[in-house]
Amino acid sequence: MTPRFDTILITGAAGRLGTELRRGLAPLARRLRLSDITEIQDLQPNEDAVICDLADESAILALTQGVDAIVHFGGIPLERGWDAILNANIRGSYHIYEGARKAGVKRIIYASSVHAIGYHDLESQIDANAPHRPDGLYGLSKCFVEDLGRLYWDKFGIETAALRIFSSFPEPADRRMLWSYLSFDDCVRLVTAALTAPRVGFTVSFGLSDNTVKTVDNRLAAHLGYQAKDSAEPFRAGVEARTDAPDPKAPAVRHLGGWFVDLGHPDDKDKT
Amino acid sequence: MTPRFDTILITGAAGRLGTELRRGLAPLARRLRLSDITEIQDLQPNEDAVICDLADESAILALTQGVDAIVHFGGIPLERGWDAILNANIRGSYHIYEGARKAGVKRIIYASSVHAIGYHDLESQIDANAPHRPDGLYGLSKCFVEDLGRLYWDKFGIETAALRIFSSFPEPADRRMLWSYLSFDDCVRLVTAALTAPRVGFTVSFGLSDNTVKTVDNRLAAHLGYQAKDSAEPFRAGVEARTDAPDPKAPAVRHLGGWFVDLGHPDDKDKT
Amino acid sequence: MTPRFDTILITGAAGRLGTELRRGLAPLARRLRLSDITEIQDLQPNEDAVICDLADESAILALTQGVDAIVHFGGIPLERGWDAILNANIRGSYHIYEGARKAGVKRIIYASSVHAIGYHDLESQIDANAPHRPDGLYGLSKCFVEDLGRLYWDKFGIETAALRIFSSFPEPADRRMLWSYLSFDDCVRLVTAALTAPRVGFTVSFGLSDNTVKTVDNRLAAHLGYQAKDSAEPFRAGVEARTDAPDPKAPAVRHLGGWFVDLGHPDDKDKT
Amino acid sequence: MTPRFDTILITGAAGRLGTELRRGLAPLARRLRLSDITEIQDLQPNEDAVICDLADESAILALTQGVDAIVHFGGIPLERGWDAILNANIRGSYHIYEGARKAGVKRIIYASSVHAIGYHDLESQIDANAPHRPDGLYGLSKCFVEDLGRLYWDKFGIETAALRIFSSFPEPADRRMLWSYLSFDDCVRLVTAALTAPRVGFTVSFGLSDNTVKTVDNRLAAHLGYQAKDSAEPFRAGVEARTDAPDPKAPAVRHLGGWFVDLGHPDDKDKT
Amino acid sequence: MTPRFDTILITGAAGRLGTELRRGLAPLARRLRLSDITEIQDLQPNEDAVICDLADESAILALTQGVDAIVHFGGIPLERGWDAILNANIRGSYHIYEGARKAGVKRIIYASSVHAIGYHDLESQIDANAPHRPDGLYGLSKCFVEDLGRLYWDKFGIETAALRIFSSFPEPADRRMLWSYLSFDDCVRLVTAALTAPRVGFTVSFGLSDNTVKTVDNRLAAHLGYQAKDSAEPFRAGVEARTDAPDPKAPAVRHLGGWFVDLGHPDDKDKT
Amino acid sequence: MTPRFDTILITGAAGRLGTELRRGLAPLARRLRLSDITEIQDLQPNEDAVICDLADESAILALTQGVDAIVHFGGIPLERGWDAILNANIRGSYHIYEGARKAGVKRIIYASSVHAIGYHDLESQIDANAPHRPDGLYGLSKCFVEDLGRLYWDKFGIETAALRIFSSFPEPADRRMLWSYLSFDDCVRLVTAALTAPRVGFTVSFGLSDNTVKTVDNRLAAHLGYQAKDSAEPFRAGVEARTDAPDPKAPAVRHLGGWFVDLGHPDDKDKT
């Protein structure tokens, strides 16, 4: 069958999730255009690589030419100082959206994060309409790009699916990940669903596997058609055996953002 | 086991869904009384047929005598001119409810439609309490009968399950049906659930199979006990292969009602 | 100052509220076109009268030619048999909307009624998004026209303000009217606000004076800019002196629709 | 593997559910401390039994010493007179919470009941935030203990999972139980989930198996990680064969509390 | 004019608010029956006094004989130990409701309290449907009586207006009272409205004057017809001059319950 | 009386609203520290002026030293290109918050804007919890600073009142301002309320006078205690006389953001 897309651009293609997406999204497009700030390993025949900095406006405008869809997973993936976050995540994402607008790209899949809503409580069982409550500068930049995506949909008709990735790792590394786990395969399923859904508009979806303990309500993204097939459950006994039971009153246990809420300000030198 | 009902009346019994219901509901009743405006084929030993026009008040009053429940799937099933809709769907359904009231029938299962709420967006993920937003005269008549059912419950104690059928066909015919599909077997399951649920009162349920892409929230009808077993998923590859990807900004893609929202007024001669 | 409108059509102009609107809306338009099924008294120089039946399609199409806005207060104003309601309120209102569509009229102010939501409880404090719960055939016809207005906005771009009139009389006549009262002057204020609001789309507003006891939440119509200036309070002592205290458990006290909920079916001859 | 808890206290251990919990919770703790007002049969090596009255403050303070978690299923399990309910359920539960506070117990799993919300309708599909609507003195005591648990969380940091048990019996005994059934195994699963969830705070969960007909919305307790594996469905045909179809208008069918709403006041001697 | 009621019973009539209600409710009834556990001063010709303990069941059953409505402001009005709260507020209020049930009293106005919801935040702007969050044993007893009133309405048809009094004093004594103030005259207005509203069912209303800073949303009680006429504003400059600006992060400033949230457990001897 | 604050910092003090705030806030503080990028006219004895650029991090850190509260009205007040918005509004506001954090400032009053939610419809009657829907880069920067304020409250305990100013001008200049008008005096009242409210946490308030036509629901900010005293009503006849009636279907009439939604991208040279 002909692939659905001619060319998909994946930013952050050298990263942990980017690497998974290269493999997982290959069937969807004739070619994958990959970008990252560092070298991309093991380039495949269906792949083109562009090494560039998201903060470099003209490079990014060039990067987005001639693609059908953008899977924007690039940028800094954790709490860092303001200048780094500002350049890579805020300015960088703006360049991506401007590139999409100028190049006529119709849909962007964005790697947002649980840290955009990290100060909400587990018991609140929030849905995607809950107000932003970032838990650090990283989360703040995710909020910004969500709002940017909303604007580019409302004003310029470019669709965005903002996927709030919780914890996407090879397996759950601590007790929090027993509910925040997103397997690599489910991550690929989620991005695939967002790329192929008939109508996205501007949609926020939580990015989680089908874990037993559920802490958010994802019904508002049901039109993406994402169906998780993995779960943290097989890892549960192991994780619980090698980690202590959590203190339910600790801020990092109470809030969706986990230990991010305990981080001080990243620019406080003496704290890092 | 003795069937739950002595006699169930099915209106619209010669139609696409009526034919399926004859087969599917047979185990529930000692006899099925069938009605339609056209001839009903292949009458079975457990069936009685009455050919009559829903707009014929006295015929309908007679039709509803001596039945235990009514499965009201009769009337015009698509967009048509005002006079036709008025007579068959509005006046006709009023006759059914008056018949039920006078004959002491306790429960009516009504084939409402997605077109009663066709102007809502997919991303809104509405539930059954969302206001009516019909997408044509057909949908308007469905809204009317829902309100009629509500009145007859509140005032006369007759229960109604209004089933908003999305797209019930042998298989999904276009990309919209990948989320709007209701298989014939699931349609029978839904009507069966509505007939046998312990308590219906006035309940609105969306009529959908367990499709991957979900565009509405059916939790308010969970007491009907309907469990879909089919899905559009097996047909997906085929449909996508033979149809173009939708334009997500097209009104017919944005709204639940699909291409009905693109129809002009059915009485505009030059448009039909 | 030049009046805002050239010609406003008022249907039901010979009725209790129609008469008040003739006086109250005069400053808004160069001319008022009045229609009713009965003779209209005391025609003023700024008024033109057309005696016609709402059920007469061609008459109504002619009636709506050349007007800028329609104040549709015509039809049967209380519980009556099905045929009467069907012809005057359902078919009649359809003719008005078709007339507006064909004649290019941009805005319709419709006299809906509390009886469209008469089976809701006082304590529910519903807002305009609550589902329809008509308390009789009259209320059912009001629900129909609200949905009709919604359709003509969504599909044809004709704005409707559906004003759910509670009890508009010279003064409160019973204890229920101490909360359901809409003074004639406030009725004129409400219609005026609906005619002159910058944006109506499809809006439902409750039609009430600023009574002390409030039983519904009108915040969703705040963009109409209606400000009630009257209240039932000055009449309270008098009403309470000449009427008995209500039984709070009586259905007619519990529900917004009042004694309409106690009416049987209007076509039951032996009950009237 | 080392059990998660050293000692769990189970109150009401001689009761129908207490007996099931002894079996089901054994793997979670090194020892189970059991209490009841009557003798506890078949004591196991991992169990200690204390016979005491919940109304006996000093006995209960002693009982709660040295335990890690409390599974509070003791008290009167059905509608009874005020004095009995007051002493066992209200005063008794207060003693349990005071014992927990003084002994430093961190988490309490409480057997609340559908009868705390018995006057809500099936069609309302309430969630755990719906206001209390007890259907008798028994339910009223359940409301009290839920509020007590909320207070002890907010003020003293003791977590409570209040499990609103619907109908936990060996199998469904009547038609209502086709939707209110909680199998013994699912009951154990629910308590286990509540004991082991990473964060409970104060959480209310409905206690139900995965029945086909669903009458409440349990999404607000999704962080407990409870997954029902049983259903009333296998018992359906049998129950329906030996019981009459319900009257959907009967108060006991309309309300979640079932026949409890038909009970008069338990202290009316002449009614019992 | 004949007073609306023959006899109104006021419990807690010797208290701060009881004294105000004696004066304020006099016009509503031919006679006021007053009760308190202590002597009631300055008995008026229209008043009868009964000195009795709410915990004395038979005395309370006698007290409620022959009255048309009960204004139940008796009991312990602040945080106290469990035994005192249990006897006066829980058992005592149960006696009042049982008395009403046996004597056929139709409506009870109950002095609930902000302390039934004291752990909610100011910024949440809760309405009357928010779950209970008591801030101490006193508030817990208020929650109990609200649920008791709900039960007696649902099951026995006795109406209750539960008025959550915030701070009713001669004038605001601290900065919190600038938003929690209920003037004595407004308190009388609120009780009067609740006694004379056409329909109460079970209604919760917040008891507040028309203060500038508003911390809760009282729209769900709008059918009581209460209109505050006083405000803390005239006292603001004085209060601010003689008190320090609050620390916005202090628990007592964050929560509706104020300094009650800082109180430990009242039975901890060493803390009082 | 001693002013409530020692020193308040006003940014954007040379602007239209800054000038009004200098006058209006003078009674609240012993001194006002004023900053702007341009010269500030008519400096008063109670004022200190600092000319600096918000984008200058070290200047802003110095500026915020020693102040008790910040009224942050500086930055670009309308749609402009990305670089300008990024530097003044995004980076500039970050510097303000970092300054506040380092200097221990407890409360910030921020001039957010209707343009943070400009793509919502008038008829939606949104409240402050509605998701962001910016209508341009300017609005996008307002969303960013709101989220920044939320983060600094949740993580660092600095309170923010984000005031979404609609249209604050000497008088309404067009028909939209008949509902979007915020008089200068009401603007001062709103900022004063936000500065003196007992508890702000993170609160979003709509900034509007008490206009007749209301398009948003401000109840979630009721704890600020803001009471508008002005209205666009006195200007209505004049505005309507000199402007055309709006087209209700125009995007600029439908959306809260008005003509901002019609603006293209500010960096498209050929469009400006």
mmCIF file with all atom_site columns, N, CA, C and O in Angstrom, chain B residues 202-219:
data_model
loop_
_atom_site.group_PDB
_atom_site.id
_atom_site.type_symbol
_atom_site.label_atom_id
_atom_site.label_alt_id
_atom_site.label_comp_id
_atom_site.label_asym_id
_atom_site.label_entity_id
_atom_site.label_seq_id
_atom_site.pdbx_PDB_ins_code
_atom_site.Cartn_x
_atom_site.Cartn_y
_atom_site.Cartn_z
_atom_site.occupancy
_atom_site.B_iso_or_equiv
_atom_site.pdbx_formal_charge
_atom_site.auth_seq_id
_atom_site.auth_comp_id
_atom_site.auth_asym_id
_atom_site.auth_atom_id
_atom_site.pdbx_PDB_model_num
ATOM 1  N N  . PHE B 1 202 ? -36.202 8.275  30.643 1.00 0.00 ? 202 PHE B N  1
ATOM 2  C CA . PHE B 1 202 ? -35.924 8.806  29.319 1.00 0.00 ? 202 PHE B CA 1
ATOM 3  C C  . PHE B 1 202 ? -34.417 8.863  29.173 1.00 0.00 ? 202 PHE B C  1
ATOM 4  O O  . PHE B 1 202 ? -33.743 9.625  29.871 1.00 0.00 ? 202 PHE B O  1
ATOM 5  N N  . THR B 1 203 ? -33.893 8.048  28.300 1.00 0.00 ? 203 THR B N  1
ATOM 6  C CA . THR B 1 203 ? -32.449 7.934  28.145 1.00 0.00 ? 203 THR B CA 1
ATOM 7  C C  . THR B 1 203 ? -32.067 8.113  26.682 1.00 0.00 ? 203 THR B C  1
ATOM 8  O O  . THR B 1 203 ? -32.688 7.524  25.796 1.00 0.00 ? 203 THR B O  1
ATOM 9  N N  . VAL B 1 204 ? -31.049 8.913  26.451 1.00 0.00 ? 204 VAL B N  1
ATOM 10 C CA . VAL B 1 204 ? -30.472 9.077  25.116 1.00 0.00 ? 204 VAL B CA 1
ATOM 11 C C  . VAL B 1 204 ? -29.157 8.310  25.064 1.00 0.00 ? 204 VAL B C  1
ATOM 12 O O  . VAL B 1 204 ? -28.306 8.487  25.938 1.00 0.00 ? 204 VAL B O  1
ATOM 13 N N  . SER B 1 205 ? -29.002 7.474  24.074 1.00 0.00 ? 205 SER B N  1
ATOM 14 C CA . SER B 1 205 ? -27.747 6.738  23.889 1.00 0.00 ? 205 SER B CA 1
ATOM 15 C C  . SER B 1 205 ? -27.233 6.947  22.471 1.00 0.00 ? 205 SER B C  1
ATOM 16 O O  . SER B 1 205 ? -28.007 6.957  21.522 1.00 0.00 ? 205 SER B O  1
ATOM 17 N N  . PHE B 1 206 ? -25.933 7.103  22.356 1.00 0.00 ? 206 PHE B N  1
ATOM 18 C CA . PHE B 1 206 ? -25.337 7.135  21.027 1.00 0.00 ? 206 PHE B CA 1
ATOM 19 C C  . PHE B 1 206 ? -25.251 5.710  20.495 1.00 0.00 ? 206 PHE B C  1
ATOM 20 O O  . PHE B 1 206 ? -24.926 4.786  21.243 1.00 0.00 ? 206 PHE B O  1
ATOM 21 N N  . GLY B 1 207 ? -25.557 5.537  19.228 1.00 0.00 ? 207 GLY B N  1
ATOM 22 C CA . GLY B 1 207 ? -25.566 4.212  18.622 1.00 0.00 ? 207 GLY B CA 1
ATOM 23 C C  . GLY B 1 207 ? -24.324 3.991  17.780 1.00 0.00 ? 207 GLY B C  1
ATOM 24 O O  . GLY B 1 207 ? -24.299 4.372  16.597 1.00 0.00 ? 207 GLY B O  1
ATOM 25 N N  . LEU B 1 208 ? -23.329 3.361  18.353 1.00 0.00 ? 208 LEU B N  1
ATOM 26 C CA . LEU B 1 208 ? -22.034 3.189  17.700 1.00 0.00 ? 208 LEU B CA 1
ATOM 27 C C  . LEU B 1 208 ? -21.446 1.834  18.051 1.00 0.00 ? 208 LEU B C  1
ATOM 28 O O  . LEU B 1 208 ? -21.646 1.334  19.163 1.00 0.00 ? 208 LEU B O  1
ATOM 29 N N  . SER B 1 209 ? -20.696 1.261  17.140 1.00 0.00 ? 209 SER B N  1
ATOM 30 C CA . SER B 1 209 ? -19.877 0.109  17.473 1.00 0.00 ? 209 SER B CA 1
ATOM 31 C C  . SER B 1 209 ? -18.654 0.561  18.272 1.00 0.00 ? 209 SER B C  1
ATOM 32 O O  . SER B 1 209 ? -18.470 1.751  18.526 1.00 0.00 ? 209 SER B O  1
ATOM 33 N N  . ASP B 1 210 ? -17.856 -0.383 18.668 1.00 0.00 ? 210 ASP B N  1
ATOM 34 C CA . ASP B 1 210 ? -16.679 -0.073 19.474 1.00 0.00 ? 210 ASP B CA 1
ATOM 35 C C  . ASP B 1 210 ? -15.521 0.327  18.567 1.00 0.00 ? 210 ASP B C  1
ATOM 36 O O  . ASP B 1 210 ? -14.461 -0.310 18.541 1.00 0.00 ? 210 ASP B O  1
ATOM 37 N N  . ASN B 1 211 ? -15.717 1.399  17.818 1.00 0.00 ? 211 ASN B N  1
ATOM 38 C CA . ASN B 1 211 ? -14.698 1.852  16.877 1.00 0.00 ? 211 ASN B CA 1
ATOM 39 C C  . ASN B 1 211 ? -13.500 2.453  17.605 1.00 0.00 ? 211 ASN B C  1
ATOM 40 O O  . ASN B 1 211 ? -13.617 2.918  18.747 1.00 0.00 ? 211 ASN B O  1
ATOM 41 N N  . THR B 1 212 ? -12.394 2.462  16.952 1.00 0.00 ? 212 THR B N  1
ATOM 42 C CA . THR B 1 212 ? -11.174 2.980  17.576 1.00 0.00 ? 212 THR B CA 1
ATOM 43 C C  . THR B 1 212 ? -11.250 4.493  17.778 1.00 0.00 ? 212 THR B C  1
ATOM 44 O O  . THR B 1 212 ? -10.961 4.989  18.861 1.00 0.00 ? 212 THR B O  1
ATOM 45 N N  . VAL B 1 213 ? -11.606 5.188  16.737 1.00 0.00 ? 213 VAL B N  1
ATOM 46 C CA . VAL B 1 213 ? -11.789 6.632  16.863 1.00 0.00 ? 213 VAL B CA 1
ATOM 47 C C  . VAL B 1 213 ? -13.177 6.876  17.446 1.00 0.00 ? 213 VAL B C  1
ATOM 48 O O  . VAL B 1 213 ? -14.183 6.437  16.878 1.00 0.00 ? 213 VAL B O  1
ATOM 49 N N  . LYS B 1 214 ? -13.207 7.556  18.579 1.00 0.00 ? 214 LYS B N  1
ATOM 50 C CA . LYS B 1 214 ? -14.477 7.828  19.255 1.00 0.00 ? 214 LYS B CA 1
ATOM 51 C C  . LYS B 1 214 ? -14.712 9.335  19.290 1.00 0.00 ? 214 LYS B C  1
ATOM 52 O O  . LYS B 1 214 ? -13.812 10.090 19.646 1.00 0.00 ? 214 LYS B O  1
ATOM 53 N N  . THR B 1 215 ? -15.912 9.738  18.951 1.00 0.00 ? 215 THR B N  1
ATOM 54 C CA . THR B 1 215 ? -16.175 11.169 18.824 1.00 0.00 ? 215 THR B CA 1
ATOM 55 C C  . THR B 1 215 ? -17.247 11.682 19.780 1.00 0.00 ? 215 THR B C  1
ATOM 56 O O  . THR B 1 215 ? -17.547 12.876 19.772 1.00 0.00 ? 215 THR B O  1
ATOM 57 N N  . VAL B 1 216 ? -17.823 10.797 20.580 1.00 0.00 ? 216 VAL B N  1
ATOM 58 C CA . VAL B 1 216 ? -18.819 11.205 21.592 1.00 0.00 ? 216 VAL B CA 1
ATOM 59 C C  . VAL B 1 216 ? -18.606 10.367 22.848 1.00 0.00 ? 216 VAL B C  1
ATOM 60 O O  . VAL B 1 216 ? -17.925 9.348  22.822 1.00 0.00 ? 216 VAL B O  1
ATOM 61 N N  . ASP B 1 217 ? -19.224 10.829 23.921 1.00 0.00 ? 217 ASP B N  1
ATOM 62 C CA . ASP B 1 217 ? -19.054 10.218 25.244 1.00 0.00 ? 217 ASP B CA 1
ATOM 63 C C  . ASP B 1 217 ? -20.412 9.644  25.669 1.00 0.00 ? 217 ASP B C  1
ATOM 64 O O  . ASP B 1 217 ? -21.349 10.378 25.950 1.00 0.00 ? 217 ASP B O  1
ATOM 65 N N  . ASN B 1 218 ? -20.495 8.334  25.709 1.00 0.00 ? 218 ASN B N  1
ATOM 66 C CA . ASN B 1 218 ? -21.791 7.669  25.930 1.00 0.00 ? 218 ASN B CA 1
ATOM 67 C C  . ASN B 1 218 ? -22.027 7.254  27.373 1.00 0.00 ? 218 ASN B C  1
ATOM 68 O O  . ASN B 1 218 ? -22.922 6.463  27.649 1.00 0.00 ? 218 ASN B O  1
ATOM 69 N N  . ARG B 1 219 ? -21.263 7.812  28.322 1.00 0.00 ? 219 ARG B N  1
ATOM 70 C CA . ARG B 1 219 ? -21.357 7.305  29.698 1.00 0.00 ? 219 ARG B CA 1
ATOM 71 C C  . ARG B 1 219 ? -22.746 7.521  30.309 1.00 0.00 ? 219 ARG B C  1
ATOM 72 O O  . ARG B 1 219 ? -23.146 6.773  31.207 1.00 0.00 ? 219 ARG B O  1
#
